[in-house]
């Protein structure tokens, strides 16, 4: 049941009049080409750098949990493992792209977001719903597309907070004729707190260093891009499995890109290498896991007319486990893919279609497709519908890790439907979406990975953003129903109700905001210390002050009423905590 305070909040938010003009965001990744968000037939949220900073989130998982259709499960605090679930999908059902490149560990089968610093992020685009027809395996529940910092000038940030939190970062940019250089570097650390009082009586903190260097060079043959990212760190954790309680992490990404317009055809190519290393260790053991992914992408786009756009391309990547604590039966696989899509618009009618074929060493061919239609029945109202398929190949751990692996696993596959309605006018943006997804061969398991015959996921998303003079309000609500059809039980760690609200007031030199986040009871699974965790509501406060033209001070207080709660059974979360940061941008 909803708490009365949230009912009042919803009513108050809906009745406020709105007059300010919205700024239209651009979607880059939903259809692999730049399009105005209002012309994309998918549920997407775009956060630019100023949006990310304004939300004052402690880390990337906390930021994502404020968005529609997303819930978060934490095994502790900042730095510890965090599960991000989009529309009821597993953590591994979300593809994470960084600067257009597929990322994540081949052994885990997904990208860990807990140690990805917000300070390194320029832009986030979250696409809710399947996108495998565009991107292949992993994009079963959605895509999180991250663009790293592209500072236009010198920028320096520093922060401190509860539990010994401290960090600093600097971004630089320099342009000379056809060449532009950009770099970002920073460090961050925290003492943390004891996340499992029944295990080690110690604080579980983290340390982190990150660096990015990028160059863009414009030539007569097109724009060339080169980029290198390095993110290293250490985090401490508590677990009932084994004696290991610390982990060293190192992620490195190297990218070369090219794009050029020849006539009416835009050509883009990208080659990249991602290296992911994590070594867990303790007093009695040490477990290294090193994986590598080499990838090549090429696509071409053309507008055949003002009504029809075509896009086609190829994708190749090789995943390899270069070192692991156990010996894997296989340590490498290659994926080859072809894809093509079309977008058509005639007056108020919009149509989209895309088809992709992946050929994976271990499984042969996988075909995915997606169809969507939208109709703008007034200048402010759009209705749309879509249906699509998706799949996810099992990870190396699921296939080959001793004691857990199941070499007979089949790829997870899904069929998804969505109906949505959107209203946008004069500062008021309202979106409502119904979605339904059936997943066959869903991979579950504690002692051994196994395919669940069928799982069903359906839900409703509602979001409302409005501006009235200097007041701004954002509300996101998600209802979710999940079921393992084999057992009749809910899927683990998916709350039925989540609601996030943020209200703010902005003046010329200062601003303040209030946040409230609600999550209902969650089923934790048959093997969890507690089968069901109670729901909770968290409140936050914050503000900004423009000290001068160059300095901005930001303050945030999370969990104002010191609520004791858990989002993962057995793991403590932070009580009342604060953060203070200062930004320096010389004029």
PDB file of N, CA and C in Angstrom, residues 106-107 109 136-138 317 319 329-330 332-336 357-368 391-401 404-413 440-443 449-451:
ATOM      1  N   UNK A 106      33.443 -10.303 -19.113  1.00  0.00           N
ATOM      2  CA  UNK A 106      32.939 -11.487 -19.805  1.00  0.00           C
ATOM      3  C   UNK A 106      32.661 -12.621 -18.833  1.00  0.00           C
ATOM      4  N   UNK A 107      33.332 -12.641 -17.677  1.00  0.00           N
ATOM      5  CA  UNK A 107      33.071 -13.691 -16.691  1.00  0.00           C
ATOM      6  C   UNK A 107      31.773 -13.415 -15.931  1.00  0.00           C
ATOM      7  N   UNK A 109      29.382 -11.254 -16.972  1.00  0.00           N
ATOM      8  CA  UNK A 109      28.316 -11.107 -17.947  1.00  0.00           C
ATOM      9  C   UNK A 109      27.632  -9.758 -17.898  1.00  0.00           C
ATOM     10  N   UNK A 136      22.356  -6.379 -30.031  1.00  0.00           N
ATOM     11  CA  UNK A 136      22.687  -7.775 -29.796  1.00  0.00           C
ATOM     12  C   UNK A 136      22.520  -8.197 -28.359  1.00  0.00           C
ATOM     13  N   UNK A 137      23.284  -9.195 -27.959  1.00  0.00           N
ATOM     14  CA  UNK A 137      23.174  -9.792 -26.628  1.00  0.00           C
ATOM     15  C   UNK A 137      23.310  -8.746 -25.530  1.00  0.00           C
ATOM     16  N   UNK A 138      22.599  -8.963 -24.440  1.00  0.00           N
ATOM     17  CA  UNK A 138      22.607  -8.169 -23.205  1.00  0.00           C
ATOM     18  C   UNK A 138      21.540  -7.088 -23.170  1.00  0.00           C
ATOM     19  N   UNK A 317      32.901  -8.728 -32.379  1.00  0.00           N
ATOM     20  CA  UNK A 317      33.699  -8.635 -31.160  1.00  0.00           C
ATOM     21  C   UNK A 317      34.118 -10.017 -30.674  1.00  0.00           C
ATOM     22  N   UNK A 319      35.423 -11.935 -27.121  1.00  0.00           N
ATOM     23  CA  UNK A 319      35.582 -11.916 -25.674  1.00  0.00           C
ATOM     24  C   UNK A 319      36.556 -13.012 -25.274  1.00  0.00           C
ATOM     25  N   UNK A 329      36.771 -24.359 -19.170  1.00  0.00           N
ATOM     26  CA  UNK A 329      36.799 -25.301 -20.274  1.00  0.00           C
ATOM     27  C   UNK A 329      37.029 -24.588 -21.599  1.00  0.00           C
ATOM     28  N   UNK A 330      36.432 -23.393 -21.746  1.00  0.00           N
ATOM     29  CA  UNK A 330      36.683 -22.532 -22.898  1.00  0.00           C
ATOM     30  C   UNK A 330      36.958 -21.126 -22.387  1.00  0.00           C
ATOM     31  N   UNK A 332      37.386 -18.303 -24.782  1.00  0.00           N
ATOM     32  CA  UNK A 332      37.263 -17.297 -25.828  1.00  0.00           C
ATOM     33  C   UNK A 332      36.029 -17.587 -26.676  1.00  0.00           C
ATOM     34  N   UNK A 333      35.388 -16.514 -27.202  1.00  0.00           N
ATOM     35  CA  UNK A 333      34.303 -16.680 -28.164  1.00  0.00           C
ATOM     36  C   UNK A 333      34.202 -15.420 -29.022  1.00  0.00           C
ATOM     37  N   UNK A 334      33.657 -15.594 -30.215  1.00  0.00           N
ATOM     38  CA  UNK A 334      33.537 -14.507 -31.182  1.00  0.00           C
ATOM     39  C   UNK A 334      32.077 -14.336 -31.570  1.00  0.00           C
ATOM     40  N   UNK A 335      31.662 -13.088 -31.710  1.00  0.00           N
ATOM     41  CA  UNK A 335      30.316 -12.761 -32.171  1.00  0.00           C
ATOM     42  C   UNK A 335      30.427 -11.916 -33.436  1.00  0.00           C
ATOM     43  N   UNK A 336      29.641 -12.286 -34.449  1.00  0.00           N
ATOM     44  CA  UNK A 336      29.569 -11.520 -35.697  1.00  0.00           C
ATOM     45  C   UNK A 336      28.113 -11.150 -35.927  1.00  0.00           C
ATOM     46  N   UNK A 357      20.987 -10.038 -37.034  1.00  0.00           N
ATOM     47  CA  UNK A 357      21.375 -11.440 -36.895  1.00  0.00           C
ATOM     48  C   UNK A 357      22.761 -11.522 -36.281  1.00  0.00           C
ATOM     49  N   UNK A 358      22.859 -12.243 -35.156  1.00  0.00           N
ATOM     50  CA  UNK A 358      24.125 -12.492 -34.464  1.00  0.00           C
ATOM     51  C   UNK A 358      24.534 -13.942 -34.666  1.00  0.00           C
ATOM     52  N   UNK A 359      25.817 -14.163 -34.871  1.00  0.00           N
ATOM     53  CA  UNK A 359      26.368 -15.503 -34.993  1.00  0.00           C
ATOM     54  C   UNK A 359      27.448 -15.663 -33.933  1.00  0.00           C
ATOM     55  N   UNK A 360      27.141 -16.453 -32.888  1.00  0.00           N
ATOM     56  CA  UNK A 360      28.039 -16.653 -31.758  1.00  0.00           C
ATOM     57  C   UNK A 360      28.644 -18.046 -31.837  1.00  0.00           C
ATOM     58  N   UNK A 361      29.951 -18.156 -31.569  1.00  0.00           N
ATOM     59  CA  UNK A 361      30.658 -19.430 -31.678  1.00  0.00           C
ATOM     60  C   UNK A 361      29.907 -20.573 -31.006  1.00  0.00           C
ATOM     61  N   UNK A 362      29.440 -20.357 -29.769  1.00  0.00           N
ATOM     62  CA  UNK A 362      28.894 -21.455 -28.971  1.00  0.00           C
ATOM     63  C   UNK A 362      27.455 -21.803 -29.315  1.00  0.00           C
ATOM     64  N   UNK A 363      26.701 -20.874 -29.961  1.00  0.00           N
ATOM     65  CA  UNK A 363      25.260 -21.078 -30.096  1.00  0.00           C
ATOM     66  C   UNK A 363      24.735 -20.963 -31.521  1.00  0.00           C
ATOM     67  N   UNK A 364      25.569 -20.627 -32.452  1.00  0.00           N
ATOM     68  CA  UNK A 364      25.058 -20.445 -33.796  1.00  0.00           C
ATOM     69  C   UNK A 364      24.333 -19.122 -33.928  1.00  0.00           C
ATOM     70  N   UNK A 365      23.306 -19.061 -34.780  1.00  0.00           N
ATOM     71  CA  UNK A 365      22.646 -17.806 -35.091  1.00  0.00           C
ATOM     72  C   UNK A 365      21.524 -17.449 -34.140  1.00  0.00           C
ATOM     73  N   UNK A 366      21.369 -16.144 -33.894  1.00  0.00           N
ATOM     74  CA  UNK A 366      20.252 -15.592 -33.135  1.00  0.00           C
ATOM     75  C   UNK A 366      19.693 -14.403 -33.911  1.00  0.00           C
ATOM     76  N   UNK A 367      18.405 -14.460 -34.228  1.00  0.00           N
ATOM     77  CA  UNK A 367      17.740 -13.367 -34.936  1.00  0.00           C
ATOM     78  C   UNK A 367      16.915 -12.551 -33.954  1.00  0.00           C
ATOM     79  N   UNK A 368      17.025 -11.236 -34.013  1.00  0.00           N
ATOM     80  CA  UNK A 368      16.196 -10.347 -33.203  1.00  0.00           C
ATOM     81  C   UNK A 368      15.593  -9.274 -34.090  1.00  0.00           C
ATOM     82  N   UNK A 391      17.798 -11.319 -26.734  1.00  0.00           N
ATOM     83  CA  UNK A 391      18.428 -12.504 -26.154  1.00  0.00           C
ATOM     84  C   UNK A 391      19.665 -12.088 -25.371  1.00  0.00           C
ATOM     85  N   UNK A 392      20.113 -13.003 -24.507  1.00  0.00           N
ATOM     86  CA  UNK A 392      21.367 -12.806 -23.789  1.00  0.00           C
ATOM     87  C   UNK A 392      22.092 -14.137 -23.703  1.00  0.00           C
ATOM     88  N   UNK A 393      23.322 -14.164 -24.180  1.00  0.00           N
ATOM     89  CA  UNK A 393      24.132 -15.372 -24.102  1.00  0.00           C
ATOM     90  C   UNK A 393      24.643 -15.563 -22.677  1.00  0.00           C
ATOM     91  N   UNK A 394      24.749 -16.806 -22.185  1.00  0.00           N
ATOM     92  CA  UNK A 394      25.285 -17.041 -20.843  1.00  0.00           C
ATOM     93  C   UNK A 394      26.713 -16.524 -20.716  1.00  0.00           C
ATOM     94  N   UNK A 395      27.072 -16.102 -19.515  1.00  0.00           N
ATOM     95  CA  UNK A 395      28.429 -15.619 -19.263  1.00  0.00           C
ATOM     96  C   UNK A 395      29.384 -16.792 -19.102  1.00  0.00           C
ATOM     97  N   UNK A 396      30.678 -16.511 -19.086  1.00  0.00           N
ATOM     98  CA  UNK A 396      31.681 -17.555 -18.894  1.00  0.00           C
ATOM     99  C   UNK A 396      31.545 -18.192 -17.512  1.00  0.00           C
ATOM    100  N   UNK A 397      31.203 -17.403 -16.490  1.00  0.00           N
ATOM    101  CA  UNK A 397      31.004 -17.979 -15.158  1.00  0.00           C
ATOM    102  C   UNK A 397      29.835 -18.952 -15.156  1.00  0.00           C
ATOM    103  N   UNK A 398      28.737 -18.581 -15.804  1.00  0.00           N
ATOM    104  CA  UNK A 398      27.555 -19.448 -15.836  1.00  0.00           C
ATOM    105  C   UNK A 398      27.817 -20.740 -16.596  1.00  0.00           C
ATOM    106  N   UNK A 399      28.720 -20.686 -17.558  1.00  0.00           N
ATOM    107  CA  UNK A 399      29.003 -21.860 -18.372  1.00  0.00           C
ATOM    108  C   UNK A 399      30.122 -22.736 -17.814  1.00  0.00           C
ATOM    109  N   UNK A 400      31.145 -22.114 -17.185  1.00  0.00           N
ATOM    110  CA  UNK A 400      32.361 -22.864 -16.915  1.00  0.00           C
ATOM    111  C   UNK A 400      32.904 -22.763 -15.494  1.00  0.00           C
ATOM    112  N   UNK A 401      32.322 -21.929 -14.593  1.00  0.00           N
ATOM    113  CA  UNK A 401      32.892 -21.780 -13.260  1.00  0.00           C
ATOM    114  C   UNK A 401      32.653 -23.063 -12.455  1.00  0.00           C
ATOM    115  N   UNK A 404      29.475 -24.252 -10.044  1.00  0.00           N
ATOM    116  CA  UNK A 404      28.296 -23.431 -10.336  1.00  0.00           C
ATOM    117  C   UNK A 404      27.870 -23.569 -11.788  1.00  0.00           C
ATOM    118  N   UNK A 405      28.823 -23.858 -12.650  1.00  0.00           N
ATOM    119  CA  UNK A 405      28.591 -23.803 -14.087  1.00  0.00           C
ATOM    120  C   UNK A 405      27.620 -24.875 -14.567  1.00  0.00           C
ATOM    121  N   UNK A 406      27.021 -24.548 -15.695  1.00  0.00           N
ATOM    122  CA  UNK A 406      26.131 -25.486 -16.375  1.00  0.00           C
ATOM    123  C   UNK A 406      26.372 -25.332 -17.874  1.00  0.00           C
ATOM    124  N   UNK A 407      27.221 -26.192 -18.470  1.00  0.00           N
ATOM    125  CA  UNK A 407      27.548 -26.050 -19.900  1.00  0.00           C
ATOM    126  C   UNK A 407      26.345 -26.260 -20.817  1.00  0.00           C
ATOM    127  N   UNK A 408      25.245 -26.774 -20.276  1.00  0.00           N
ATOM    128  CA  UNK A 408      24.056 -27.018 -21.085  1.00  0.00           C
ATOM    129  C   UNK A 408      23.124 -25.811 -21.152  1.00  0.00           C
ATOM    130  N   UNK A 409      23.515 -24.703 -20.542  1.00  0.00           N
ATOM    131  CA  UNK A 409      22.652 -23.524 -20.536  1.00  0.00           C
ATOM    132  C   UNK A 409      22.344 -23.041 -21.948  1.00  0.00           C
ATOM    133  N   UNK A 410      21.122 -22.573 -22.106  1.00  0.00           N
ATOM    134  CA  UNK A 410      20.688 -21.977 -23.365  1.00  0.00           C
ATOM    135  C   UNK A 410      20.652 -20.460 -23.222  1.00  0.00           C
ATOM    136  N   UNK A 411      20.762 -19.728 -24.308  1.00  0.00           N
ATOM    137  CA  UNK A 411      20.631 -18.266 -24.218  1.00  0.00           C
ATOM    138  C   UNK A 411      19.237 -17.881 -23.718  1.00  0.00           C
ATOM    139  N   UNK A 412      19.176 -16.828 -22.918  1.00  0.00           N
ATOM    140  CA  UNK A 412      17.896 -16.278 -22.485  1.00  0.00           C
ATOM    141  C   UNK A 412      17.274 -15.515 -23.648  1.00  0.00           C
ATOM    142  N   UNK A 413      15.966 -15.667 -23.817  1.00  0.00           N
ATOM    143  CA  UNK A 413      15.273 -15.003 -24.916  1.00  0.00           C
ATOM    144  C   UNK A 413      13.996 -14.355 -24.402  1.00  0.00           C
ATOM    145  N   UNK A 440      12.029 -16.574 -21.752  1.00  0.00           N
ATOM    146  CA  UNK A 440      12.232 -18.021 -21.736  1.00  0.00           C
ATOM    147  C   UNK A 440      13.701 -18.309 -21.480  1.00  0.00           C
ATOM    148  N   UNK A 441      13.944 -19.420 -20.794  1.00  0.00           N
ATOM    149  CA  UNK A 441      15.306 -19.838 -20.431  1.00  0.00           C
ATOM    150  C   UNK A 441      16.014 -18.816 -19.557  1.00  0.00           C
ATOM    151  N   UNK A 442      15.243 -18.092 -18.703  1.00  0.00           N
ATOM    152  CA  UNK A 442      15.844 -17.156 -17.765  1.00  0.00           C
ATOM    153  C   UNK A 442      16.845 -17.894 -16.881  1.00  0.00           C
ATOM    154  N   UNK A 443      18.049 -17.362 -16.749  1.00  0.00           N
ATOM    155  CA  UNK A 443      19.096 -18.015 -15.950  1.00  0.00           C
ATOM    156  C   UNK A 443      18.980 -17.563 -14.505  1.00  0.00           C
ATOM    157  N   UNK A 449      23.815 -22.675 -11.878  1.00  0.00           N
ATOM    158  CA  UNK A 449      23.027 -21.917 -12.851  1.00  0.00           C
ATOM    159  C   UNK A 449      22.083 -22.856 -13.581  1.00  0.00           C
ATOM    160  N   UNK A 450      20.859 -22.409 -13.804  1.00  0.00           N
ATOM    161  CA  UNK A 450      19.885 -23.215 -14.524  1.00  0.00           C
ATOM    162  C   UNK A 450      18.931 -22.307 -15.277  1.00  0.00           C
ATOM    163  N   UNK A 451      18.366 -22.848 -16.345  1.00  0.00           N
ATOM    164  CA  UNK A 451      17.366 -22.111 -17.115  1.00  0.00           C
ATOM    165  C   UNK A 451      15.985 -22.314 -16.518  1.00  0.00           C
TER     166      UNK A 451
END
